[in-house]
Coordinates of C-alpha atoms and ligand atoms in Angstrom, one line a residue:
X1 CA 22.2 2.2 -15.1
X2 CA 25.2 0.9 -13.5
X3 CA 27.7 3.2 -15.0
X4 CA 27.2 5.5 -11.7
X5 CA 28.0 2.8 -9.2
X6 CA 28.2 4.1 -5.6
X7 CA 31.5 2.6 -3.9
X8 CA 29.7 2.5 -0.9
X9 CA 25.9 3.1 0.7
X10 CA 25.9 3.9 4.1
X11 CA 22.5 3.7 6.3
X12 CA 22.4 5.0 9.8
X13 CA 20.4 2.9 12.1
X14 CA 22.0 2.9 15.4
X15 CA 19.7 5.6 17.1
X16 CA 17.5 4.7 19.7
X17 CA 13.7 5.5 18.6
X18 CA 13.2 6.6 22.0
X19 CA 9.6 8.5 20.9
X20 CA 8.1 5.2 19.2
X21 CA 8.0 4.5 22.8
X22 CA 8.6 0.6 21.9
X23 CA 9.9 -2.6 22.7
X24 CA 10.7 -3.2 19.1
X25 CA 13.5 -1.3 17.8
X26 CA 12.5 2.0 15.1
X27 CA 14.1 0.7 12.2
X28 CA 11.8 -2.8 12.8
X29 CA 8.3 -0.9 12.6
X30 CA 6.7 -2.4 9.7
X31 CA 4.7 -0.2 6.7
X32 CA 3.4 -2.2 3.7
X33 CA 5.0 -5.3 4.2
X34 CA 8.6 -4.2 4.9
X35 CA 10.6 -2.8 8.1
X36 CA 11.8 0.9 7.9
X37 CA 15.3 0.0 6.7
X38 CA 13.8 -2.6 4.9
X39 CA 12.5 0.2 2.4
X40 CA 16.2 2.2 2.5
X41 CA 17.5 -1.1 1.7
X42 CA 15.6 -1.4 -1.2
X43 CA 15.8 2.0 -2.7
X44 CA 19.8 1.8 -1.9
X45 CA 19.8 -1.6 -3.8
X46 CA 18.8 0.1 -7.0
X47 CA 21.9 2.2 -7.1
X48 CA 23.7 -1.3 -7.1
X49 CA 26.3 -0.2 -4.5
X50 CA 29.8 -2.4 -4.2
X51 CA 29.3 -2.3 0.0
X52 CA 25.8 -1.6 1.7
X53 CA 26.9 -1.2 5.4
X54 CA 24.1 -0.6 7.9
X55 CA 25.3 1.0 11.4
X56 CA 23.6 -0.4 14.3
X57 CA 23.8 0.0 17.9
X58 CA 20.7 -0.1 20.0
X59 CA 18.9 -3.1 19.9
X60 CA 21.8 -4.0 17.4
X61 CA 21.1 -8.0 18.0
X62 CA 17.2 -7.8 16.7
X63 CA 18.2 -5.1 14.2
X64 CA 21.0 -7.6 13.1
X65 CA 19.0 -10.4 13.2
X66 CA 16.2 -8.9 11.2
X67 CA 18.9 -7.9 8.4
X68 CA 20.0 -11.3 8.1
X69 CA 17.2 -13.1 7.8
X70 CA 15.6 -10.2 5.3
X71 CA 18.5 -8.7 3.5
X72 CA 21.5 -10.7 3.7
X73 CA 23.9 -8.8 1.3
X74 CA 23.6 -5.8 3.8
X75 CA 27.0 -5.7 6.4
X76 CA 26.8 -4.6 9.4
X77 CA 28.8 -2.1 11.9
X78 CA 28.5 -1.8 15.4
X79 CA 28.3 1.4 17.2
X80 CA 28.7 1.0 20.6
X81 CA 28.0 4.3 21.3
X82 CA 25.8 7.0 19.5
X83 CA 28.2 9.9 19.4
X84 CA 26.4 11.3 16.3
X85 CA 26.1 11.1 12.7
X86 CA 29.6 12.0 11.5
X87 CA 30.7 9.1 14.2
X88 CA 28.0 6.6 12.7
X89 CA 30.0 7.2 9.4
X90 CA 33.6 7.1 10.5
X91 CA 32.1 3.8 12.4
X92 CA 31.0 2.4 8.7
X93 CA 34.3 3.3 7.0
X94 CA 36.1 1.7 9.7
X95 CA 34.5 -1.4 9.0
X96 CA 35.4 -0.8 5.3
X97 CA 39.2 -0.4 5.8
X98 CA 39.2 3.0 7.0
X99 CA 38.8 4.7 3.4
X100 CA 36.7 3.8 0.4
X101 CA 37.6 5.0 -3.0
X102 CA 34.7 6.1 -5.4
X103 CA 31.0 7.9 -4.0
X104 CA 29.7 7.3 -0.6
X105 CA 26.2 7.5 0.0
X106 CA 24.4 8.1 3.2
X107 CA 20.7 7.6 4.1
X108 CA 19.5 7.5 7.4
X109 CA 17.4 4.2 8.5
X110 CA 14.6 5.5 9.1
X111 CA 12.7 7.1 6.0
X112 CA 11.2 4.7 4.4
X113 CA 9.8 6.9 1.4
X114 CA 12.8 7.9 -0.4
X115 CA 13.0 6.1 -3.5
X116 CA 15.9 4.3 -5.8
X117 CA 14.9 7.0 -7.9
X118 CA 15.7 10.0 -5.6
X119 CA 19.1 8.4 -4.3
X120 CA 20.2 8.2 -8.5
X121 CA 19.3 11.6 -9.1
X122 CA 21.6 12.7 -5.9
X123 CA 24.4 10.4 -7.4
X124 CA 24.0 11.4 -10.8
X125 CA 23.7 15.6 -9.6
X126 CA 27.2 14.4 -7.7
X127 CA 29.2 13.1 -10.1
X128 CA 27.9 15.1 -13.3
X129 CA 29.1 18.4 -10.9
X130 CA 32.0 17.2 -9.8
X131 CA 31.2 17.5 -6.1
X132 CA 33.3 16.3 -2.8
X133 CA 29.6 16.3 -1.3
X134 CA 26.0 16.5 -2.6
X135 CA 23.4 16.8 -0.2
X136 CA 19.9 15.7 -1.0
X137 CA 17.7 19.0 0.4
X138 CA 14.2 19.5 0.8
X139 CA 11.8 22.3 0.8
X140 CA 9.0 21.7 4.0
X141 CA 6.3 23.3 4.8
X142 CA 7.2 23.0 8.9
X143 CA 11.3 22.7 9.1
X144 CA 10.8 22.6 13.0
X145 CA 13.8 20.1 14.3
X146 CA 15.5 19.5 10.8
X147 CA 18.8 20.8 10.0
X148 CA 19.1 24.1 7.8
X149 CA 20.6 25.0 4.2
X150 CA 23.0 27.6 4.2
X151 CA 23.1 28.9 0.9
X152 CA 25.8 32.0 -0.2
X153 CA 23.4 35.5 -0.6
X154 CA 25.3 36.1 -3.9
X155 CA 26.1 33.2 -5.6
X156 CA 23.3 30.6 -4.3
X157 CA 25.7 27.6 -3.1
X158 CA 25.7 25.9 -0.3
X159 CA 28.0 27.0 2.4
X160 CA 26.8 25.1 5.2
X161 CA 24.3 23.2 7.6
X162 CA 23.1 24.4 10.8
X163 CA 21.2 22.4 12.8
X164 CA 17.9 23.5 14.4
X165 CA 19.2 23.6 17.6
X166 CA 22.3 25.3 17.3
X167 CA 20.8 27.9 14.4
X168 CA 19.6 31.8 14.9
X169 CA 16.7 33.1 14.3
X170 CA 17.6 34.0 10.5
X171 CA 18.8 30.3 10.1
X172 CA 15.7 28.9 11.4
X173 CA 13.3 30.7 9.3
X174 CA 14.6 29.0 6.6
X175 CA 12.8 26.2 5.0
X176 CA 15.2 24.5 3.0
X177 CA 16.2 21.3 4.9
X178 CA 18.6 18.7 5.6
X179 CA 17.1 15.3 4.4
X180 CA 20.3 13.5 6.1
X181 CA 20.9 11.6 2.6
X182 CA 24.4 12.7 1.0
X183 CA 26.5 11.4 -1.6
X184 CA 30.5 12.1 -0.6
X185 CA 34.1 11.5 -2.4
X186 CA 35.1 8.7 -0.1
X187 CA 38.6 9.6 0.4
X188 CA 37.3 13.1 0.9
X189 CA 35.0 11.8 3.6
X190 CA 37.4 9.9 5.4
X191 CA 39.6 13.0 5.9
X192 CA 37.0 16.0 7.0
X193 CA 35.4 13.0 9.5
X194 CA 38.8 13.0 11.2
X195 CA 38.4 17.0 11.3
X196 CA 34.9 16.9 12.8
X197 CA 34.7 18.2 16.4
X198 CA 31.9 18.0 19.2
X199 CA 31.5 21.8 20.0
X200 CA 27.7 21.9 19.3
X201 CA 24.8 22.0 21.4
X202 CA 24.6 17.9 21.5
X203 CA 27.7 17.4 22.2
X204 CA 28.4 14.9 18.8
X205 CA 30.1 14.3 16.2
X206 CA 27.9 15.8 13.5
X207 CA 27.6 14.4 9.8
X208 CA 26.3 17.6 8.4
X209 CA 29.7 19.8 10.0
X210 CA 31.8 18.1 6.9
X211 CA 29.8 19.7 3.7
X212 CA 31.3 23.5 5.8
X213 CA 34.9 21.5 6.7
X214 CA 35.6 20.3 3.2
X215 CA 34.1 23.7 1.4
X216 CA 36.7 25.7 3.4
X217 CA 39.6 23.1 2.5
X218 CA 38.3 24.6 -1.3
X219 CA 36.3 21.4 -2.4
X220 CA 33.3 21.6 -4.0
X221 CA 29.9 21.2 -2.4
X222 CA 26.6 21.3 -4.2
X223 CA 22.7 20.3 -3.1
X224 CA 20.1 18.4 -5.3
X225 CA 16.6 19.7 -4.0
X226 CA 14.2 16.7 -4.0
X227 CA 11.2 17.0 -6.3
X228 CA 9.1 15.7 -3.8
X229 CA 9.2 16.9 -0.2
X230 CA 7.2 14.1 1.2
X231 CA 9.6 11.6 0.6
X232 CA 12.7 12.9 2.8
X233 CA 10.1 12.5 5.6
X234 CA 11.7 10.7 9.0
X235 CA 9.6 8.5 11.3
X236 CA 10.2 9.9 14.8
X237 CA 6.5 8.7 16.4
X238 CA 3.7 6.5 15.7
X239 CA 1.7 9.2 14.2
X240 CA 4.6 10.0 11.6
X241 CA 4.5 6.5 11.4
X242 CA 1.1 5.9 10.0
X243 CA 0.7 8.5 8.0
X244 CA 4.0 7.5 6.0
X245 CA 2.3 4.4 5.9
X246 CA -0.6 6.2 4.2
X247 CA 1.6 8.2 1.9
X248 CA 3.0 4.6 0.8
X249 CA -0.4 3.1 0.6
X250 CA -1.8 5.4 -1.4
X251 CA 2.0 5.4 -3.8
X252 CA 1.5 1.8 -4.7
X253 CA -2.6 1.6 -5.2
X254 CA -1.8 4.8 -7.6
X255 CA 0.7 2.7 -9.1
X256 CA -1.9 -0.4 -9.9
X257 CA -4.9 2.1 -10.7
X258 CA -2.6 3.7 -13.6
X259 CA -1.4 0.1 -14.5
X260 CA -5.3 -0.8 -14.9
X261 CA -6.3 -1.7 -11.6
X262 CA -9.6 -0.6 -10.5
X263 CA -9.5 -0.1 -7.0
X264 CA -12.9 1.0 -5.9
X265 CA -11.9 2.9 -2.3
X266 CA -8.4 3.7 -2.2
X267 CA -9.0 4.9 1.6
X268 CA -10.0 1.5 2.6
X269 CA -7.8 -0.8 0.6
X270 CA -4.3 -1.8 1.9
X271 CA -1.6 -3.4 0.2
X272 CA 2.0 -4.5 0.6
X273 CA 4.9 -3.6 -1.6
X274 CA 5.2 -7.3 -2.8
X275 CA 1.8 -7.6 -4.1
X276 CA 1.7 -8.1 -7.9
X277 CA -1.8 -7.0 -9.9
X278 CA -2.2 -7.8 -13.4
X279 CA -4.9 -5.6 -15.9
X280 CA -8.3 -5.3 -14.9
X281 CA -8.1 -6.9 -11.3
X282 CA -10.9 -5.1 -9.6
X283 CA -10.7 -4.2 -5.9
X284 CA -13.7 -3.7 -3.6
X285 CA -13.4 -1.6 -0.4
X286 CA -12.3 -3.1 3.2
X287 CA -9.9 -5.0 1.4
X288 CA -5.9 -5.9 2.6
X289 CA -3.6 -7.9 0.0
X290 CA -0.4 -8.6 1.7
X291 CA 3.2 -10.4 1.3
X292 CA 2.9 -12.3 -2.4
X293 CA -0.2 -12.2 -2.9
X294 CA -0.5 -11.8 -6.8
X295 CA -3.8 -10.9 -8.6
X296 CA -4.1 -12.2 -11.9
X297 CA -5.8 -10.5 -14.9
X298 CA -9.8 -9.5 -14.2
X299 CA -10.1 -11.1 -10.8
X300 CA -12.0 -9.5 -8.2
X301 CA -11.8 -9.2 -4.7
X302 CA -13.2 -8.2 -1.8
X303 CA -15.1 -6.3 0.0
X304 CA -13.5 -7.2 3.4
X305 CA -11.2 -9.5 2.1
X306 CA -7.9 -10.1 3.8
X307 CA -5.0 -12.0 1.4
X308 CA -1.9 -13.1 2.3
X309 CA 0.8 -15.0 0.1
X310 CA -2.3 -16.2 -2.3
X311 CA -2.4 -16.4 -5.7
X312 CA -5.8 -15.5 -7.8
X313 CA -6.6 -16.8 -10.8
X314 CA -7.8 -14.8 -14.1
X315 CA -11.5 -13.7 -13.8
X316 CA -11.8 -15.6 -9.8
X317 CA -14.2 -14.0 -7.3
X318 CA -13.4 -13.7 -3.8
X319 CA -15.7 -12.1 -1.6
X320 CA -15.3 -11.6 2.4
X321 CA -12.8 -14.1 2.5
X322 CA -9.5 -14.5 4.2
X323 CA -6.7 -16.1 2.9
X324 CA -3.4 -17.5 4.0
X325 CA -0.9 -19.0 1.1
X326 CA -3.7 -20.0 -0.7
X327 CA -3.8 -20.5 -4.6
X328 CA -7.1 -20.0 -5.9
X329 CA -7.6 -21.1 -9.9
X330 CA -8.6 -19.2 -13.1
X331 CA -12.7 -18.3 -12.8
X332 CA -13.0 -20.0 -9.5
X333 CA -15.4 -18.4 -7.0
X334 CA -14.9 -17.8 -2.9
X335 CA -16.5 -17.1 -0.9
X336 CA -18.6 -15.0 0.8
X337 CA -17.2 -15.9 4.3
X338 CA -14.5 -18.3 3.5
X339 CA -11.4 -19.2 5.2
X340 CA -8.3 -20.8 2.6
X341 CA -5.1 -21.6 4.9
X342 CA -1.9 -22.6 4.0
X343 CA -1.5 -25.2 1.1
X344 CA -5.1 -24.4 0.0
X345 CA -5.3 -25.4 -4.0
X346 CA -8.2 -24.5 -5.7
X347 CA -8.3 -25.8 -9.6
X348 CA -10.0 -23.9 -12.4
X349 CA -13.6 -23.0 -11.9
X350 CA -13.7 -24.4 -8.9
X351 CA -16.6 -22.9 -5.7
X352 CA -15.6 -22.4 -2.0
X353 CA -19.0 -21.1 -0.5
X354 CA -20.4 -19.8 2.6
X355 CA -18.9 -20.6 5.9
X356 CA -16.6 -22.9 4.5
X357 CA -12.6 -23.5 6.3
X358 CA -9.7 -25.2 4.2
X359 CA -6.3 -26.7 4.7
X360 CA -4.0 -28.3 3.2
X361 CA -6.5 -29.2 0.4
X362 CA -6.0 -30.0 -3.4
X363 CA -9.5 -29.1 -4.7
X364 CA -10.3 -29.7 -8.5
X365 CA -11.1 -28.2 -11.6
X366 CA -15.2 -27.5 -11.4
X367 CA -15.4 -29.0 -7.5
X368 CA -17.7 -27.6 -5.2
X369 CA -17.4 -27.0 -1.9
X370 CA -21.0 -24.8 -1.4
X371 CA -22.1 -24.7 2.4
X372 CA -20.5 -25.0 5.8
X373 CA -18.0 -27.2 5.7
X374 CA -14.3 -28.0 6.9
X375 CA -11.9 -29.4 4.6
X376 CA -8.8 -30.2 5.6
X377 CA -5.8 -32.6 4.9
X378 CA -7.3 -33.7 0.9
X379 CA -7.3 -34.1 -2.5
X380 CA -10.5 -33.7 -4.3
X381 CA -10.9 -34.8 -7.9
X382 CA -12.3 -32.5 -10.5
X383 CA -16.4 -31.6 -11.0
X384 CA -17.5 -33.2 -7.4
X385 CA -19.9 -31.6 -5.1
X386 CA -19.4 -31.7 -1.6
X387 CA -22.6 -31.6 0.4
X388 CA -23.2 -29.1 2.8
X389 CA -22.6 -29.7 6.2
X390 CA -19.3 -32.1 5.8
X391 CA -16.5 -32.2 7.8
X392 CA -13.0 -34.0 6.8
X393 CA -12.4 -35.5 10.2
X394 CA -8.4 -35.3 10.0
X395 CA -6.9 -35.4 13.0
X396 CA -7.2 -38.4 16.0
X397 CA -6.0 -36.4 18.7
X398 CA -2.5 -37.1 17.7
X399 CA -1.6 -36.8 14.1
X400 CA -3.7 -35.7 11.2
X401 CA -4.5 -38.3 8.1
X402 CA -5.7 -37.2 4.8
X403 CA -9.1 -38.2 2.5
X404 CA -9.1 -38.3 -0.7
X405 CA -12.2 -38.2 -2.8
X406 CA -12.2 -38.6 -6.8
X407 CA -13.8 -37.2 -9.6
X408 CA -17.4 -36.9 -10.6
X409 CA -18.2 -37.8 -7.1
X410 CA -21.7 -36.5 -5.5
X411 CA -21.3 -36.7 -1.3
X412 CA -24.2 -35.9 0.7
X413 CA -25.1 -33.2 3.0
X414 CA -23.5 -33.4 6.8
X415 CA -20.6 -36.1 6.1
X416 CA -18.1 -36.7 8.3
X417 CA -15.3 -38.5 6.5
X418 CA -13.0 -39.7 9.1
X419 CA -9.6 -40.1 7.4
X420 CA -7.6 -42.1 6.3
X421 CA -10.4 -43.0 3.9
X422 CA -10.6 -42.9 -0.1
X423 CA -13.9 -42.6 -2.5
X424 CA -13.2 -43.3 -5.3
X425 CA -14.0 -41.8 -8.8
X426 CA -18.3 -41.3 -9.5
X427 CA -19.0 -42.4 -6.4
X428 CA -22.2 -40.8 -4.1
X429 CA -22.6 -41.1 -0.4
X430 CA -25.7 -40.8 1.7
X431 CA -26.8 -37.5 3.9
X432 CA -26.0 -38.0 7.2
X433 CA -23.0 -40.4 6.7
X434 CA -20.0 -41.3 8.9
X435 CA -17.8 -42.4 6.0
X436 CA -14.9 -44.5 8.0
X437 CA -14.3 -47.3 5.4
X438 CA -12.6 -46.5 2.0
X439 CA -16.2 -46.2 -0.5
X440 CA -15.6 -48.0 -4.3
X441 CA -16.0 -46.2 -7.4
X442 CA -19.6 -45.9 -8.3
X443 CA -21.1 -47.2 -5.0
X444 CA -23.2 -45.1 -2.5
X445 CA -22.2 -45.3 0.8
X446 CA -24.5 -45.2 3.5
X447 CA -23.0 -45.2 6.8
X448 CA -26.2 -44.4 9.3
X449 CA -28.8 -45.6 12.0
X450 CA -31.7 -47.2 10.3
X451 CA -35.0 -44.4 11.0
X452 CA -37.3 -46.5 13.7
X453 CA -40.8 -44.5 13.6
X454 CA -42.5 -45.7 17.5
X455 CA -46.7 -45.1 16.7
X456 CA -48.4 -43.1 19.0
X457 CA -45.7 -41.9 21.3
X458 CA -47.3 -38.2 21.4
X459 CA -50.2 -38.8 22.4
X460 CA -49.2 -41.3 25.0
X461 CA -46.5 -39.4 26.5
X462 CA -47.2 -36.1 25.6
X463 CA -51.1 -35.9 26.2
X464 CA -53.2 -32.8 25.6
X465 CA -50.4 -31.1 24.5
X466 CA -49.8 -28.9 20.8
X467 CA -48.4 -31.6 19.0
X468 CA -50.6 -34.3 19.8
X469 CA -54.0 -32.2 19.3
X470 CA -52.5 -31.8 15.7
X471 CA -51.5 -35.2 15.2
X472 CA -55.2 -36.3 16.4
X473 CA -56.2 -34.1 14.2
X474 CA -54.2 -35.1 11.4
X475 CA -55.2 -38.6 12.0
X476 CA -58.8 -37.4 11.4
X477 CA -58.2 -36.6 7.7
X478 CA -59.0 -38.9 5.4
X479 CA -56.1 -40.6 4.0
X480 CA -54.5 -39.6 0.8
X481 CA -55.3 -36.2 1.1
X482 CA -53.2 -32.9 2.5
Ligands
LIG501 C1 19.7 14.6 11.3 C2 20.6 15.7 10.7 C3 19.7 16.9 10.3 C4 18.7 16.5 9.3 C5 17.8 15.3 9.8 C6 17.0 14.7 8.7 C7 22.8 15.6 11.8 C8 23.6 16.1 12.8 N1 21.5 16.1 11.7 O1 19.0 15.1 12.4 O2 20.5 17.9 9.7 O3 17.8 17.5 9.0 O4 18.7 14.2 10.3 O5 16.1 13.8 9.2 O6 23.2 14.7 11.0 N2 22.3 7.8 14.1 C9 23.2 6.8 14.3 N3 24.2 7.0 15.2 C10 24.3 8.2 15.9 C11 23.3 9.2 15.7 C12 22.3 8.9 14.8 O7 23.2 5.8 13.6 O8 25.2 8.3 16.7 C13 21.2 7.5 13.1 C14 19.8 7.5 13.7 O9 19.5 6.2 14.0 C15 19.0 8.0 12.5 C16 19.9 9.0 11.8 O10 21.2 8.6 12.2 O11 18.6 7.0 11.6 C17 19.7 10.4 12.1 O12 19.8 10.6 13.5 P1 18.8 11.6 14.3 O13 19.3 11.6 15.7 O14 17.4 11.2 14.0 O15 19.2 13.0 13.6 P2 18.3 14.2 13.5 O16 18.3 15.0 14.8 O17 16.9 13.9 13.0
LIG502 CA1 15.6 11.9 12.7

């Protein structure tokens, strides 16, 4: 694999984006969990380049923020200027010594679809022929804007690249295109750049003038047609944006349903590139697993189920729920309407029911948490049932104090436990309780006002009305009876 080691991968990302018509820079437009030149980035990594040099320019400090905090082996070069593609280049070698010895690829930042996979079988086409410069090509359906394939009538090579707007009328009815990605000799490169004039329609320094410049200095240039045509695609505008984000979508769930995944609406389910799946998950529809989240073998999810960073056990159930770096154990059930945040540990077999928030919560093997409740800031043993209605009063108004409740415990319904406070292992509480003092093992607490029933108050304060004409006539029956 890394016989064919580029010397270099260059990826242009110094353009402007003007047509996103955004505040955030083009190449920072996010699709299935990564930035545009966070996908070229990672389909350049897998030809295991020596140098990966990204050219920015606009925006250059978020775009160079974003690459270090993201991709910190990437280098950068600035250009102040965008005088064109050929200048982006000469910009990147500059920042490389002037010259780089062994294959130079270039990828433009902003097409996020090309694959590892495309960019080896450039570099491989490059170097098994011999070339001076390989340029990945394209046949499209609509080549409106893109720059043209001149091949020779006779012979079939390429002799050059016209660009849409400098190209006739027999130029422009061709539909073999310019993708933008090449692979180049670097010394080569280094020399035609310095040959590479502005005489064009846009005034710049085009990339796609050096395949002509070093053909007629009697080097050879050759093109690799990609098998795909959908993955060369560029994101100029929003729309382009989301329907690569489609194409993407639909790549990855295509990739889980062939590994075993059943994913029962592909049109309605939405993952990131960073989600793992092992056999037999099962996905219902309305469903969004993003950043780590990782499915493990026969769980299933959804419908309407948002995930984020949280791992699912083997054969768990989670059902309308979202989630927010949660772990959720093997068999456990969530769920429907739940809401795990961060630090959220659910043990094996464990049940988050309906209308039920958690933080920060160690929650044990067999524990259940059934009805409307808020748990947060504990650590629950294993097999106790929390009653419905309880609420893990953590924080004072200043700072937030944790419970912890053992094992085997039974706790009644509508508890507030107002931490710091412990019960300990078997232990039961009464409904209604406001637990404040730490509850011994085996003990029930009972922490409420003692039930006062005042005789007669209906009748005398509420006369002729509903209620007392069915308590006098309650008061007629005979005793014992109902
Ligand atoms: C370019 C190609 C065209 C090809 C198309 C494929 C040239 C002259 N044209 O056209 O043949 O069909 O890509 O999508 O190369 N950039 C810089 N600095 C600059 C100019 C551009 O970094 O000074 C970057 C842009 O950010 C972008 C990439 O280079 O990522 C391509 O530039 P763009 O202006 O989009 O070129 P196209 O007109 O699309
Ligand atoms: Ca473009």
């Amino acid at each position: 694999m890394s016989a064919n080691r580029p010397a270099a991968v260059v990826v242009l990302a110094a353009g402007g984006g003007t047509r996103m018509k955004s505040a955030t820079p083009k190449v920072l437009h996010e699709l299935c969990g990564r930035s545009l030149v966070g996908h070229v980035l990672a389909a350049a990594d897998e030809l295991e380049p020596e140098h990966l040099v990204v050219v920015v320019g606009h925006a250059r400090e978020q775009v160079t923020a974003h690459l270090a905090a993201t991709h910190p082996a990437a280098r950068t070069a600035v250009q102040e200027t965008q005088n064109g593609t050929g200048h982006a280049v000469r910009t990147a070698l500059e920042s490389l010594g002037g010259t780089v010895d062994g294959t130079v690829v270039v990828v433009c930042g902003d097409t996020p679809l090309l694959t590892g996979g495309t960019l080896r079988a450039l570099a491989d086409v490059h170097t098994a022929d011999g070339n001076a410069v390989t340029v990945l090509t394209a046949e499209v359906p609509d080549a409106t804007g893109y720059g043209r394939i001149v091949r020779d009538g006779a012979s079939g090579a390429v002799t050059a690249i016209v660009e849409h707007k400098d190209a006739s009328e027999t130029q422009r009815a061709v539909r073999e295109i310019n993708s933008g990605v090449f692979a180049f000799d670097g010394r080569l490169l280094a020399e035609a750049l310095g040959k590479v004039r502005t005489d064009n329609s846009q005034g710049e320094e085009y990339l796609t003038d050096v395949l002509g410049i070093l053909r007629e200095a009697g080097h050879r240039a050759g093109a690799c047609v990609a098998a795909d045509h959908r993955e060369i695609a560029g994101i100029n505008n929003r729309v382009q944006l989301a329907e690569a984000r489609r194409a993407l979508n639909d790549r990855l769930l295509e990739r889980a349903m062939l590994a075993g995944v059943t994913v029962v609406d592909p049109a309605t389910t939405w993952v990131d590139v960073t989600v793992a799946f092992e056999q037999d998950v099962v996905v219902h529809p309305g469903t969004q697993l993003l950043g780590a989240t990782r499915l493990a073998e026969g769980a299933e999810v959804g419908p309407n189920t948002r995930l984020t960073g949280t791992a699912v056990g083997a054969g768990a159930r989670v059902d309308n729920t979202v989630a927010l770096d949660a772990e959720v154990g093997p068999g456990a059930t969530v769920g429907p309407f739940a809401y795990l945040r961060p630090g959220t540990r659910l043990g094996a077999g464990a049940k988050i029911g309906t209308y039920v928030e958690t933080k920060n919560a160690s929650i044990g093997e067999g524990t259940k948490v059934p009805h409307l409740s808020y748990v947060g800031d504990a650590t629950i043993g294993d097999h106790t049932n929390i009653g419905a209605a309880s609420v893990f009063v953590n924080y004072d108004g200043e700072s937030k104090h944790h419970t912890t409740i053992g094992s085997h415990c039974k706790t009644g319904s509508d508890n507030m436990f107002v931490a710091p406070v412990t019960v300990g292992d078997g232990a039961y509480t009464a409904a209604g309780s406001v637990i404040t003092k730490d509850v011994p093992p085996g003990s029930l607490a009972v922490a409420r006002g003692q039930q006062r029933n005042i005789d007669g108050w209906v009748a005398r304060k509420r006369p002729g009305s509903a209620a007392a004409k069915a308590a006098e006539a309650a008061s007629r029956e005979p005793a014992g009876e109902s």
